[in-house]
mmCIF file of C-alpha atoms in Angstrom:
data_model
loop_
_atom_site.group_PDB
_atom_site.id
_atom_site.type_symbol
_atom_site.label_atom_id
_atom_site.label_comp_id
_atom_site.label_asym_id
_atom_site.label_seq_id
_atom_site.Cartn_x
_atom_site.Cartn_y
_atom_site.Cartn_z
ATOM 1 C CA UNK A 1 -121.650 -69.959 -15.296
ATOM 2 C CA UNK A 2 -121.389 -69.395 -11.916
ATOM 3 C CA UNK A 3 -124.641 -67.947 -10.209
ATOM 4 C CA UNK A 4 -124.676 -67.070 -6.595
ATOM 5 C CA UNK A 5 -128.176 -67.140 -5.181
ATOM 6 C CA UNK A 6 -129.470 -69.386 -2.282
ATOM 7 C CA UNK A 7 -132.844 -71.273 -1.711
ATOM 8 C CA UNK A 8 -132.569 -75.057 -0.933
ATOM 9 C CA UNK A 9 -134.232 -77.900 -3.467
ATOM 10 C CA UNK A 10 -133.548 -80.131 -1.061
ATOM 11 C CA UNK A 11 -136.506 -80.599 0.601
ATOM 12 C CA UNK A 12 -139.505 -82.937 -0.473
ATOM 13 C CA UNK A 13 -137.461 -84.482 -3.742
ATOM 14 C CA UNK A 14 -137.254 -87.714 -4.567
ATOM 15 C CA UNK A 15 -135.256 -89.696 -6.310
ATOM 16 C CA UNK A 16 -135.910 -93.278 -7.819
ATOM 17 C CA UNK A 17 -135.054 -96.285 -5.961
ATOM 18 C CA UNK A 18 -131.495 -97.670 -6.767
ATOM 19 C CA UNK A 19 -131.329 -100.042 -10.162
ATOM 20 C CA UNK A 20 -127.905 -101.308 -9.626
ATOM 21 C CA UNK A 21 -125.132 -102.222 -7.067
ATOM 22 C CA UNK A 22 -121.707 -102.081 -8.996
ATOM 23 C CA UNK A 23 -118.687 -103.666 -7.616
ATOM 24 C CA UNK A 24 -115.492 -101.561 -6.661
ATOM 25 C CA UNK A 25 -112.583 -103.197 -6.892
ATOM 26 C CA UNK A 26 -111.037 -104.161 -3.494
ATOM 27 C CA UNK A 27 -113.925 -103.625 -1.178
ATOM 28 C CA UNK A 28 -115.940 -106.642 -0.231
ATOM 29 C CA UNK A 29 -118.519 -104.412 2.031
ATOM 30 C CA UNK A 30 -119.062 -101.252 -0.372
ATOM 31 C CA UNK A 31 -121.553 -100.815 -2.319
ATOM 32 C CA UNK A 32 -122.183 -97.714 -4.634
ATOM 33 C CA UNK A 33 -126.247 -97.995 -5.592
ATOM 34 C CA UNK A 34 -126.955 -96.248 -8.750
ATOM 35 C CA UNK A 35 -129.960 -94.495 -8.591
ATOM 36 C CA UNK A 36 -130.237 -93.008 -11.759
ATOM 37 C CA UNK A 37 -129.030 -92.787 -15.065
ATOM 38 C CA UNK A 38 -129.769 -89.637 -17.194
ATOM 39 C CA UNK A 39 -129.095 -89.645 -21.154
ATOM 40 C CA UNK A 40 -127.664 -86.396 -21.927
ATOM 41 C CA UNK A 41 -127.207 -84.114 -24.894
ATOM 42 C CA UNK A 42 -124.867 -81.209 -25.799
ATOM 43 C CA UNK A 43 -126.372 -77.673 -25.744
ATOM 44 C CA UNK A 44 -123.758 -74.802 -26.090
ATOM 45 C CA UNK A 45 -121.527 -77.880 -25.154
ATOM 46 C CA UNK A 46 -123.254 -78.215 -21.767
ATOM 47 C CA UNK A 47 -124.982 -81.311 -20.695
ATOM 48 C CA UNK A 48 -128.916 -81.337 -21.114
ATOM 49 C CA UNK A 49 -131.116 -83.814 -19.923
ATOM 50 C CA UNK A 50 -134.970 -84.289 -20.786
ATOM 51 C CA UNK A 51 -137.515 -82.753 -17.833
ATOM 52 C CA UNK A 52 -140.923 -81.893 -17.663
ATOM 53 C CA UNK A 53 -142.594 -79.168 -15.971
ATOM 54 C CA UNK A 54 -146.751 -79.969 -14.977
ATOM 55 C CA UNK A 55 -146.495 -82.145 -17.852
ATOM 56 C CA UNK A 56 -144.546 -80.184 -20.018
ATOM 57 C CA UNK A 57 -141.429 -81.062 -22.115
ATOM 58 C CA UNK A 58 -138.780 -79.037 -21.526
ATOM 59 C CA UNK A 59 -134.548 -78.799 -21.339
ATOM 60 C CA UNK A 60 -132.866 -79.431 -18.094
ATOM 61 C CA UNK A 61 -128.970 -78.039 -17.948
ATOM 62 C CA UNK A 62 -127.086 -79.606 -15.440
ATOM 63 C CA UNK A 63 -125.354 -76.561 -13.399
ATOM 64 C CA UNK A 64 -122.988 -77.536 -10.911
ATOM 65 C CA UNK A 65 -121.614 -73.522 -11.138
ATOM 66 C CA UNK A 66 -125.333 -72.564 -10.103
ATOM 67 C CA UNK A 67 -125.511 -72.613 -5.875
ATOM 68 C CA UNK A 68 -129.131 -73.156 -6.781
ATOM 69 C CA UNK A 69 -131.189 -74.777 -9.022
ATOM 70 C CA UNK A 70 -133.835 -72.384 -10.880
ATOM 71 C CA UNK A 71 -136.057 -71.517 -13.615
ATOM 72 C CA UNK A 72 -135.112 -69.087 -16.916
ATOM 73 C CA UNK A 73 -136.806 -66.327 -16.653
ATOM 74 C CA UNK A 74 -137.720 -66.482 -20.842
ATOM 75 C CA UNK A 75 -138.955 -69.915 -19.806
ATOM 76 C CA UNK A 76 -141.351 -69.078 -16.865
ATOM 77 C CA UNK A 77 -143.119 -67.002 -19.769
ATOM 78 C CA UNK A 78 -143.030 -69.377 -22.494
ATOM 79 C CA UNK A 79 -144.326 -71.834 -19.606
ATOM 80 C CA UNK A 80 -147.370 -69.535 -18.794
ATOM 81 C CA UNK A 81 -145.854 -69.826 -14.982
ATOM 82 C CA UNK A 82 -147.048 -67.069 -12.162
ATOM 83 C CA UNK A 83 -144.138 -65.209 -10.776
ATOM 84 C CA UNK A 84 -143.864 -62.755 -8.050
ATOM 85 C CA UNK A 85 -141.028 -60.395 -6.796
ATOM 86 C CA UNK A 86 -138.676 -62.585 -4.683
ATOM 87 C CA UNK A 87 -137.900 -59.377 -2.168
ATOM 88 C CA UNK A 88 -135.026 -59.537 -0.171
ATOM 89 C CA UNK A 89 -133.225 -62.077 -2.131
ATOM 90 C CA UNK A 90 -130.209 -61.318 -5.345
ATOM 91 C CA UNK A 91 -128.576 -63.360 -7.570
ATOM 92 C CA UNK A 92 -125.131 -62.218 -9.455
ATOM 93 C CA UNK A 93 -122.929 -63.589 -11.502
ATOM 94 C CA UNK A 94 -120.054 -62.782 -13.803
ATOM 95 C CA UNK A 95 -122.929 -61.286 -15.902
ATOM 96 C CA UNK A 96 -123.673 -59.083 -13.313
ATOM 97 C CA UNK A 97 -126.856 -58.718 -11.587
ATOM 98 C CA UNK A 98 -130.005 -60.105 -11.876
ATOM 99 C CA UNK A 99 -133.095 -59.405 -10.334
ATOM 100 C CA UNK A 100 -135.035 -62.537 -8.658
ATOM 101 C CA UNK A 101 -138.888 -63.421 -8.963
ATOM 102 C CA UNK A 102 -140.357 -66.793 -7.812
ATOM 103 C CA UNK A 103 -143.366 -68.869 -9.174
ATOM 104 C CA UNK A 104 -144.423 -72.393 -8.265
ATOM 105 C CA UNK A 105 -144.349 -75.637 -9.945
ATOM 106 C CA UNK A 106 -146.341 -78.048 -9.318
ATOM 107 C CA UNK A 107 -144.286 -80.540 -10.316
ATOM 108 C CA UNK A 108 -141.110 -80.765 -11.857
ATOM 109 C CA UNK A 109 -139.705 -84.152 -13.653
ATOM 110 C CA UNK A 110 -136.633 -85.516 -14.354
ATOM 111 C CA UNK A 111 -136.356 -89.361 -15.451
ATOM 112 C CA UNK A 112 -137.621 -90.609 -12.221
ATOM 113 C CA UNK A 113 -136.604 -87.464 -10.135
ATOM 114 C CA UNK A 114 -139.613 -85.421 -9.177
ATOM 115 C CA UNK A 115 -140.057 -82.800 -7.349
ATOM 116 C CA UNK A 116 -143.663 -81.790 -6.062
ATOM 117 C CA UNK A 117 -144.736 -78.011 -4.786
ATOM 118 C CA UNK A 118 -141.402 -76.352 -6.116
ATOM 119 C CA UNK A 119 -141.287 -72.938 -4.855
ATOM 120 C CA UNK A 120 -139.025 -72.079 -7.663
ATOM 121 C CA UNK A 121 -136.410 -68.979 -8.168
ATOM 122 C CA UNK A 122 -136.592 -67.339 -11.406
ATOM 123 C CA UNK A 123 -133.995 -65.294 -13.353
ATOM 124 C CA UNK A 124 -131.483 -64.369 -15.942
ATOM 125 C CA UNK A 125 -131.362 -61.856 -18.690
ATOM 126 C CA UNK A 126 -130.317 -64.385 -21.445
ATOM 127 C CA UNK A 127 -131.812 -67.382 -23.042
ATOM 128 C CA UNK A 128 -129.269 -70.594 -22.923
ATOM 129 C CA UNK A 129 -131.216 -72.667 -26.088
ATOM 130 C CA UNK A 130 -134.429 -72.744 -26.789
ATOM 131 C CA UNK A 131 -136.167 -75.370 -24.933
ATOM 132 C CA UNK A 132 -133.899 -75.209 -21.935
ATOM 133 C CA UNK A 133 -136.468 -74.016 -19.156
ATOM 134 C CA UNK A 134 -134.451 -75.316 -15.704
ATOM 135 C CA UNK A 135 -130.961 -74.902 -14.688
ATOM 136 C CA UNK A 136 -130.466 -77.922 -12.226
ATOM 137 C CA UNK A 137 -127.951 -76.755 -9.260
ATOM 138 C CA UNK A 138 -125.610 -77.737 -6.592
ATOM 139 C CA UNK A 139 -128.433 -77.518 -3.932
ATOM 140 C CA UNK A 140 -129.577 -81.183 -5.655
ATOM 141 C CA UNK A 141 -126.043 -82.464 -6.895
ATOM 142 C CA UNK A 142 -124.191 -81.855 -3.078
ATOM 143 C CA UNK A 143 -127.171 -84.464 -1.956
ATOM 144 C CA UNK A 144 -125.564 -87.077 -4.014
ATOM 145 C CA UNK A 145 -122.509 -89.001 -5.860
ATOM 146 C CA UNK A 146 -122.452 -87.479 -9.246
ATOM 147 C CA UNK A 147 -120.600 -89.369 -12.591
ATOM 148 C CA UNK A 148 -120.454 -87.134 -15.399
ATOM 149 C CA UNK A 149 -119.415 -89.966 -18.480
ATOM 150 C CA UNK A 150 -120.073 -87.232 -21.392
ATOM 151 C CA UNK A 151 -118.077 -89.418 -23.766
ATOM 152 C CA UNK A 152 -120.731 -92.022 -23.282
ATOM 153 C CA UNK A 153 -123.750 -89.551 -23.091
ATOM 154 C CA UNK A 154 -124.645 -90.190 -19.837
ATOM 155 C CA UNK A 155 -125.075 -88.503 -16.167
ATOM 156 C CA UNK A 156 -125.346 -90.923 -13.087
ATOM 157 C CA UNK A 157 -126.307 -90.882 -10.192
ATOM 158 C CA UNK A 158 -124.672 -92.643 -6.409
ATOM 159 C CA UNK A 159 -125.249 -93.442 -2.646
ATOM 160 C CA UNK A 160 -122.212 -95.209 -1.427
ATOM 161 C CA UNK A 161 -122.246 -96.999 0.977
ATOM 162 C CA UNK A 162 -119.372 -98.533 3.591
ATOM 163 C CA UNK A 163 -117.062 -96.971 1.356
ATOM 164 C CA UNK A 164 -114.548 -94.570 3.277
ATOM 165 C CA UNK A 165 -110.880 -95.353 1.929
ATOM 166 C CA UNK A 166 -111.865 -97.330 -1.125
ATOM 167 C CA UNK A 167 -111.510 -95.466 -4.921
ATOM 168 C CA UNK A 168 -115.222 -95.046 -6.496
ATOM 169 C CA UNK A 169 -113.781 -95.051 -9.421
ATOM 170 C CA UNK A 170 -115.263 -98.207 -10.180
ATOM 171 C CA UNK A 171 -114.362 -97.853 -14.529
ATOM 172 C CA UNK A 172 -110.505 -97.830 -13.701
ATOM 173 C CA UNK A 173 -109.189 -100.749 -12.716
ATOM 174 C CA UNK A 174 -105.966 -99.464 -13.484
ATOM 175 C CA UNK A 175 -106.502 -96.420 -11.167
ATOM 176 C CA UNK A 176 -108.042 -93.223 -11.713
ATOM 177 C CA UNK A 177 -107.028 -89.918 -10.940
ATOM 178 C CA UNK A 178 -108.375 -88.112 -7.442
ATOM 179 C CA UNK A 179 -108.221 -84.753 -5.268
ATOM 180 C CA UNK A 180 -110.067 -84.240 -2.277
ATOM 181 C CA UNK A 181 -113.089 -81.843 -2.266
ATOM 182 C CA UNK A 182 -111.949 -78.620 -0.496
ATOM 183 C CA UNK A 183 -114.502 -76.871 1.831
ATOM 184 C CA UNK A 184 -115.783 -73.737 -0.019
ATOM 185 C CA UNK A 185 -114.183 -70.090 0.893
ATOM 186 C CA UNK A 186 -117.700 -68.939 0.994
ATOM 187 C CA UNK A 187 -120.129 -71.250 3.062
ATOM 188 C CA UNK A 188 -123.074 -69.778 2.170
ATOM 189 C CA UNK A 189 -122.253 -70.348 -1.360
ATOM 190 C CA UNK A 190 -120.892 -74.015 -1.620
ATOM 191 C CA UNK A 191 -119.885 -75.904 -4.733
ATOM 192 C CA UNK A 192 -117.509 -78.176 -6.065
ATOM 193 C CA UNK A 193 -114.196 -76.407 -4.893
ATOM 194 C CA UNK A 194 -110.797 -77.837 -6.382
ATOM 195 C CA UNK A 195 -107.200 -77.016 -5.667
ATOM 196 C CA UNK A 196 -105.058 -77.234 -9.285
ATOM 197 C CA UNK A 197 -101.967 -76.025 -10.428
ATOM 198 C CA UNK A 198 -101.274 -73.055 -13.268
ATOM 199 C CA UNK A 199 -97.386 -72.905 -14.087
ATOM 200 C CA UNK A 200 -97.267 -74.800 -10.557
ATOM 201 C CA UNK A 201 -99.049 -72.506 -8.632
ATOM 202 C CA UNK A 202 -101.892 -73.772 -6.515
ATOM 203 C CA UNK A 203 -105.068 -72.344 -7.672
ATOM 204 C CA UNK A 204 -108.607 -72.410 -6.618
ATOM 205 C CA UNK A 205 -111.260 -73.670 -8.897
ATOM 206 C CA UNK A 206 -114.898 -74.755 -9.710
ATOM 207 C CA UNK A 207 -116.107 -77.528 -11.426
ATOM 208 C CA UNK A 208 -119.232 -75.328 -13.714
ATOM 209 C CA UNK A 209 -120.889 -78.113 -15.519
ATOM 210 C CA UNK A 210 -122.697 -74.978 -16.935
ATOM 211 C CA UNK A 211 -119.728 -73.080 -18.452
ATOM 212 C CA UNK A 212 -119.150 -74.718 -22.063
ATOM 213 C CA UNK A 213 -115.528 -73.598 -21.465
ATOM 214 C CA UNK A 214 -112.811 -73.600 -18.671
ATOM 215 C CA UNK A 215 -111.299 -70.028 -17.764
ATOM 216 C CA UNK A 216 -109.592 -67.969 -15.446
ATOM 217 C CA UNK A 217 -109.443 -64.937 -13.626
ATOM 218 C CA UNK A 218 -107.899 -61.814 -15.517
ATOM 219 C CA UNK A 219 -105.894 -61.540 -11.987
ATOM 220 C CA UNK A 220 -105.030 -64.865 -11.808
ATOM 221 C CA UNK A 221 -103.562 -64.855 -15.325
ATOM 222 C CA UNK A 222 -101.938 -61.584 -14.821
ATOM 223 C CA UNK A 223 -100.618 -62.787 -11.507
ATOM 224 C CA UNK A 224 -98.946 -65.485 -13.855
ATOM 225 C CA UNK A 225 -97.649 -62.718 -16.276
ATOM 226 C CA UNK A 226 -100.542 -63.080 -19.029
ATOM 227 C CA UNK A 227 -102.510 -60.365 -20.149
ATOM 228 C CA UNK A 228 -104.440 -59.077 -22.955
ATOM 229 C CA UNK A 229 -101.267 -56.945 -24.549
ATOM 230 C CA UNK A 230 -99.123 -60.526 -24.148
ATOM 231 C CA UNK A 231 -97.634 -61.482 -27.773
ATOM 232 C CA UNK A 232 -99.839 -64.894 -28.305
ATOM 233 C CA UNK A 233 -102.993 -63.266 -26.798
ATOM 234 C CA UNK A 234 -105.982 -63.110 -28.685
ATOM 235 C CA UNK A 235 -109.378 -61.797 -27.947
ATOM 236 C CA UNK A 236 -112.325 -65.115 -27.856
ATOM 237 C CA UNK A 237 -116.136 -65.038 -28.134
ATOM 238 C CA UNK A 238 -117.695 -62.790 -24.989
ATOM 239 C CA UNK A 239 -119.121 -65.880 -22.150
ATOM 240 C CA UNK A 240 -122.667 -66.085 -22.000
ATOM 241 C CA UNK A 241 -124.126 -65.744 -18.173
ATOM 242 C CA UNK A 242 -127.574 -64.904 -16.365
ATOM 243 C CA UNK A 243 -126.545 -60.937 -16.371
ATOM 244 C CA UNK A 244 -127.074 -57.971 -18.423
ATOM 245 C CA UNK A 245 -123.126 -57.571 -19.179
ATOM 246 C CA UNK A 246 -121.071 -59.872 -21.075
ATOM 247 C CA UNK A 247 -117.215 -59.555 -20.383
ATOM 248 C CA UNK A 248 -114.352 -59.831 -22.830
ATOM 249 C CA UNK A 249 -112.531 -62.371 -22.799
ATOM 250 C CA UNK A 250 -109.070 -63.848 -24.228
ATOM 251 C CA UNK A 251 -107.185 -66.915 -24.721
ATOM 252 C CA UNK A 252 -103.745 -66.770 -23.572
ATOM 253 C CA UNK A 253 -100.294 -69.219 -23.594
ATOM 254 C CA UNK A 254 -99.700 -70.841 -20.271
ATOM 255 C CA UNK A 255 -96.735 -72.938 -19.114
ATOM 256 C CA UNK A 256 -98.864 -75.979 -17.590
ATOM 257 C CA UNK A 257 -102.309 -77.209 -15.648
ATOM 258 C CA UNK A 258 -102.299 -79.434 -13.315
ATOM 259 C CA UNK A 259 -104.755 -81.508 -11.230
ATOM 260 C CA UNK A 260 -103.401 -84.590 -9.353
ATOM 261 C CA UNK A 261 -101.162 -86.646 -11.017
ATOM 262 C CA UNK A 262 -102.356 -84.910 -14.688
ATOM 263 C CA UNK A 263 -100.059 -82.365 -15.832
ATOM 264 C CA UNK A 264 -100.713 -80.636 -19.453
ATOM 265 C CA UNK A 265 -98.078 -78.430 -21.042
ATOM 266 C CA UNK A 266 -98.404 -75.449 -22.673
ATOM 267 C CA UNK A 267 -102.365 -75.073 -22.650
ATOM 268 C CA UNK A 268 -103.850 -72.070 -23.950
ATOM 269 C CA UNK A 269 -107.106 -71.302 -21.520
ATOM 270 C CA UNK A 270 -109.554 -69.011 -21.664
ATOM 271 C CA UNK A 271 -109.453 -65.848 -19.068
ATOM 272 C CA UNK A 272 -112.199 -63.216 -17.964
ATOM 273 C CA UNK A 273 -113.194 -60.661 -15.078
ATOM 274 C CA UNK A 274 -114.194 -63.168 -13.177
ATOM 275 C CA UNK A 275 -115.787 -60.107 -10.674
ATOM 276 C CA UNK A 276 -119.188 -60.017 -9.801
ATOM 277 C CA UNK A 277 -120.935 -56.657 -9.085
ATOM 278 C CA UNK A 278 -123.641 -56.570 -7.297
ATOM 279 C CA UNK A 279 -125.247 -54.295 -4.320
ATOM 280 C CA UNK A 280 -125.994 -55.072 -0.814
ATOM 281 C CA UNK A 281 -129.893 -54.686 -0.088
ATOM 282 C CA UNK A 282 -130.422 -51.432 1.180
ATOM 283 C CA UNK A 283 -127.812 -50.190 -0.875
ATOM 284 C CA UNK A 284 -127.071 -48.428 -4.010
ATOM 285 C CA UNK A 285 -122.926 -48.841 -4.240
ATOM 286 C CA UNK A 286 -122.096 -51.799 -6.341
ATOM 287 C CA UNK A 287 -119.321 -53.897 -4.646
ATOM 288 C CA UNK A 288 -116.970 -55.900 -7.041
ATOM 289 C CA UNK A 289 -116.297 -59.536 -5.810
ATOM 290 C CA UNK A 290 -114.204 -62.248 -7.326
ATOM 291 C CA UNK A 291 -116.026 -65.121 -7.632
ATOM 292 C CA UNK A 292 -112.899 -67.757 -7.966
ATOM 293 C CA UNK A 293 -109.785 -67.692 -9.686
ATOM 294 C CA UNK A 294 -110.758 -70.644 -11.970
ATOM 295 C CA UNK A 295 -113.779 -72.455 -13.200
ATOM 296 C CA UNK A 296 -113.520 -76.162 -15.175
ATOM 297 C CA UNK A 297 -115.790 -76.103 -17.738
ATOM 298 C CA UNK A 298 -117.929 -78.503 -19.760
ATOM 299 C CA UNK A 299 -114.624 -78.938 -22.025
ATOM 300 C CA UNK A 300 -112.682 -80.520 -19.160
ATOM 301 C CA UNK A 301 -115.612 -82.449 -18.450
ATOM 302 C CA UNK A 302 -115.775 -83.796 -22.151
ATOM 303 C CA UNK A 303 -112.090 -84.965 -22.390
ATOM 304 C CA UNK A 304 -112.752 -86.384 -18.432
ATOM 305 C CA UNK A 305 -114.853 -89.100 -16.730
ATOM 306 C CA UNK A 306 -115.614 -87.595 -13.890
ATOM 307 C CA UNK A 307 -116.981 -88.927 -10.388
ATOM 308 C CA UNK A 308 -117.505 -86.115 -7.508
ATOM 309 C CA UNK A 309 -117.999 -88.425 -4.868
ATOM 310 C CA UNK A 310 -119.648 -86.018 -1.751
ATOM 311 C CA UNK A 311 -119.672 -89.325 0.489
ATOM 312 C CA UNK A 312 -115.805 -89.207 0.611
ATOM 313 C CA UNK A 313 -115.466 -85.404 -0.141
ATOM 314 C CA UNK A 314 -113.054 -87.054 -3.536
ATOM 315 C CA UNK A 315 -112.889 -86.113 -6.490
ATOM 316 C CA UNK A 316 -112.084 -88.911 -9.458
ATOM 317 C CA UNK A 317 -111.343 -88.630 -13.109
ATOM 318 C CA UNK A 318 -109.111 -90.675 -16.088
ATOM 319 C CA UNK A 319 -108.771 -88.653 -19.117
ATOM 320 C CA UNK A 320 -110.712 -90.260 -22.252
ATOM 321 C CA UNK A 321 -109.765 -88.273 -25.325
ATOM 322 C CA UNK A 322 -109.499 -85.032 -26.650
ATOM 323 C CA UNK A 323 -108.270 -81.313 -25.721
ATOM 324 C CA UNK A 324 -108.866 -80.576 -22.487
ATOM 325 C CA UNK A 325 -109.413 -76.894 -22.552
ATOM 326 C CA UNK A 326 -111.427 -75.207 -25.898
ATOM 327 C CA UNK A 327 -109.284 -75.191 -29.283
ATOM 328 C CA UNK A 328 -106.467 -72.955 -29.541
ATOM 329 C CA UNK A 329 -106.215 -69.628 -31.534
ATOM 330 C CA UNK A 330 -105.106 -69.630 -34.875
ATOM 331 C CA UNK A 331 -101.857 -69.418 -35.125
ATOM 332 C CA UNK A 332 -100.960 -71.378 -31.393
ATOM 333 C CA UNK A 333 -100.724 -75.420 -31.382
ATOM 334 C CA UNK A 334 -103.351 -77.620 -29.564
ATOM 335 C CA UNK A 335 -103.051 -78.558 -26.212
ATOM 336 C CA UNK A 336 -101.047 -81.665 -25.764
ATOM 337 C CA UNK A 337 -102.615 -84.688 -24.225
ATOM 338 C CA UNK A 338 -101.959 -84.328 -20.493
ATOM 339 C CA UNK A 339 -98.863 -86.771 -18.809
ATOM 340 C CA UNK A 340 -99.832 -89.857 -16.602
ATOM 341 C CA UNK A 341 -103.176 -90.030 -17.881
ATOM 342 C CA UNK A 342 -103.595 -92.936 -20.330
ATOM 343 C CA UNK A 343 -107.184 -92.588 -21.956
ATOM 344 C CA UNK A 344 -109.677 -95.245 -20.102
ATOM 345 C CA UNK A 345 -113.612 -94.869 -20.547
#
């Protein structure tokens, strides 16, 4: 899901010292420290890890489509948390809007990640499972290196160092798969921004951690001569977000994806009103924004392992197994395997 609200984590975290120093292959003066290593679990098909809040067990969804990392609004009450009326501040999404409170946390855990005197947003009209409290955002993941290894149940955690021009993808020795990190159209609202290709045209798009499935705009797709009345077309489960509204959405035919040297043929992906309305403070007139023309779900993520590597603005990947993009509709084949992109885990 991708949530636009902004409010930095940044400050006052910290995260355990580095365990490990791996070796990457070539480079005889970088080192990439790992300083963590989360076990994860699927919820909705989005990664999980285990947190605590003031000693309190709870669900943690990584959420690299939230600009901000925040609190459920279901949870803050099942968590007996104080909130108060965050005024001047919104938060929309495909969803729609949602308003914003705040409470504070006197300590939030995760592994050895903890972060003391959290002055904490808190929103969303929808629960996402029930013991996930925390949606963990790009205001802590753009701090860091970031390997998402979902076909080995884990999330890590980087600082590279003395590593410009070297591949981090330290799993491949064979080579991996890479595409720089573009800067985001909307600075105020950064995340991980991708150029890709649908039917070879170059396309902007997320990487949502949060999103159990990839999909694009309804423009986009109609741009590309897919719509809802296309013969193959057929109407998918509504996407869950933080919002009142839930949009229809579809899964469509496409001619190919494309993302470096990975090229899939014939893919059916998902597509959606990917606008956002939402008013202007001080204002009653809701504007309509698109958010992006694509987002890459926690399905690419599961056939991927996946290092977004901030130090070198890169991002890497090898394909491991499995569709890419959510299963077909009856009646349309699966997704072929994508070209030049042996599986290696």
């Amino acid at each position: 899901m991708v949530i636009r609200v902004r409010l930095l984590l940044t400050a006052s975290i910290t995260v355990g010292l580095a365990t490990a120093s791996l070796t990457v292959a070539g480079a005889s003066s970088c080192k990439l420290l790992r300083i963590a290593e989360w076990p994860i679990q699927l919820e909705n098909q989005t990664p999980i890890v285990d947190g605590e809040i003031n000693g309190r067990k709870i669900g943690v969804q990584l959420n690299t489509g939230s600009t901000n990392s925040l609190i459920l609004r279901s949870a803050a009450e099942r968590l007996g948390l104080t909130r108060q009326v965050a005024r001047g501040y919104r938060a929309y999404g495909v969803g729609g809007e949602t308003y914003v409170e705040y409470a504070f946390v006197d300590e939030l855990k995760i592994g050895e990640t903890v972060r003391k005197n959290w002055r904490a947003f808190v929103l969303g009209e929808h629960d996402l499972g029930k013991d996930i409290a925390v949606l963990l955002g790009y205001d802590f993941f753009e701090q860091i290196d970031v390997e998402f290894d979902l076909a080995n149940n884990a999330v890590r955690l980087f600082h590279a160092k003395d590593c410009d021009g070297v591949s981090l993808a330290y799993w491949a020795p064979g080579g991996a798969g890479e595409v720089k990190l573009e800067a985001s159209l909307d600075p105020n609202y950064p995340l991980i921004d991708l150029t890709v290709q649908i039917n070879g045209k170059p396309t902007r798009a997320v990487l949502d951690s949060g999103s159990s499935a990839s999909i694009m705009s309804r423009h986009l797709a109609a741009s590309l001569g897919v719509t809802p009345e296309t013969p193959g077309v057929r109407a998918t489960a509504r996407s869950v977000d933080l919002g009142r509204k839930l949009p229809d959405s579809w899964i469509g035919p496409f001619q190919s994806f494309a993302i470096g040297d990975e090229i899939i043929r014939n893919p059916a992906i998902r597509f959606t009103d990917l606008d956002a309305s939402h008013t202007e403070i001080g204002s009653r007139v809701p504007i309509a924004t698109e958010l992006w023309q694509m987002v890459l779900g926690a399905d690419f993520l599961r056939a991927h392992r996946v290092l977004v590597a901030h130090s070198q603005r890169k991002f890497y990947f090898t394909y491991v197994g499995g569709p890419v993009f959510t299963p077909a509709p009856h009646g349309q084949p699966e997704t072929t395997p994508p070209d030049h992109a042996a599986p290696a885990r």
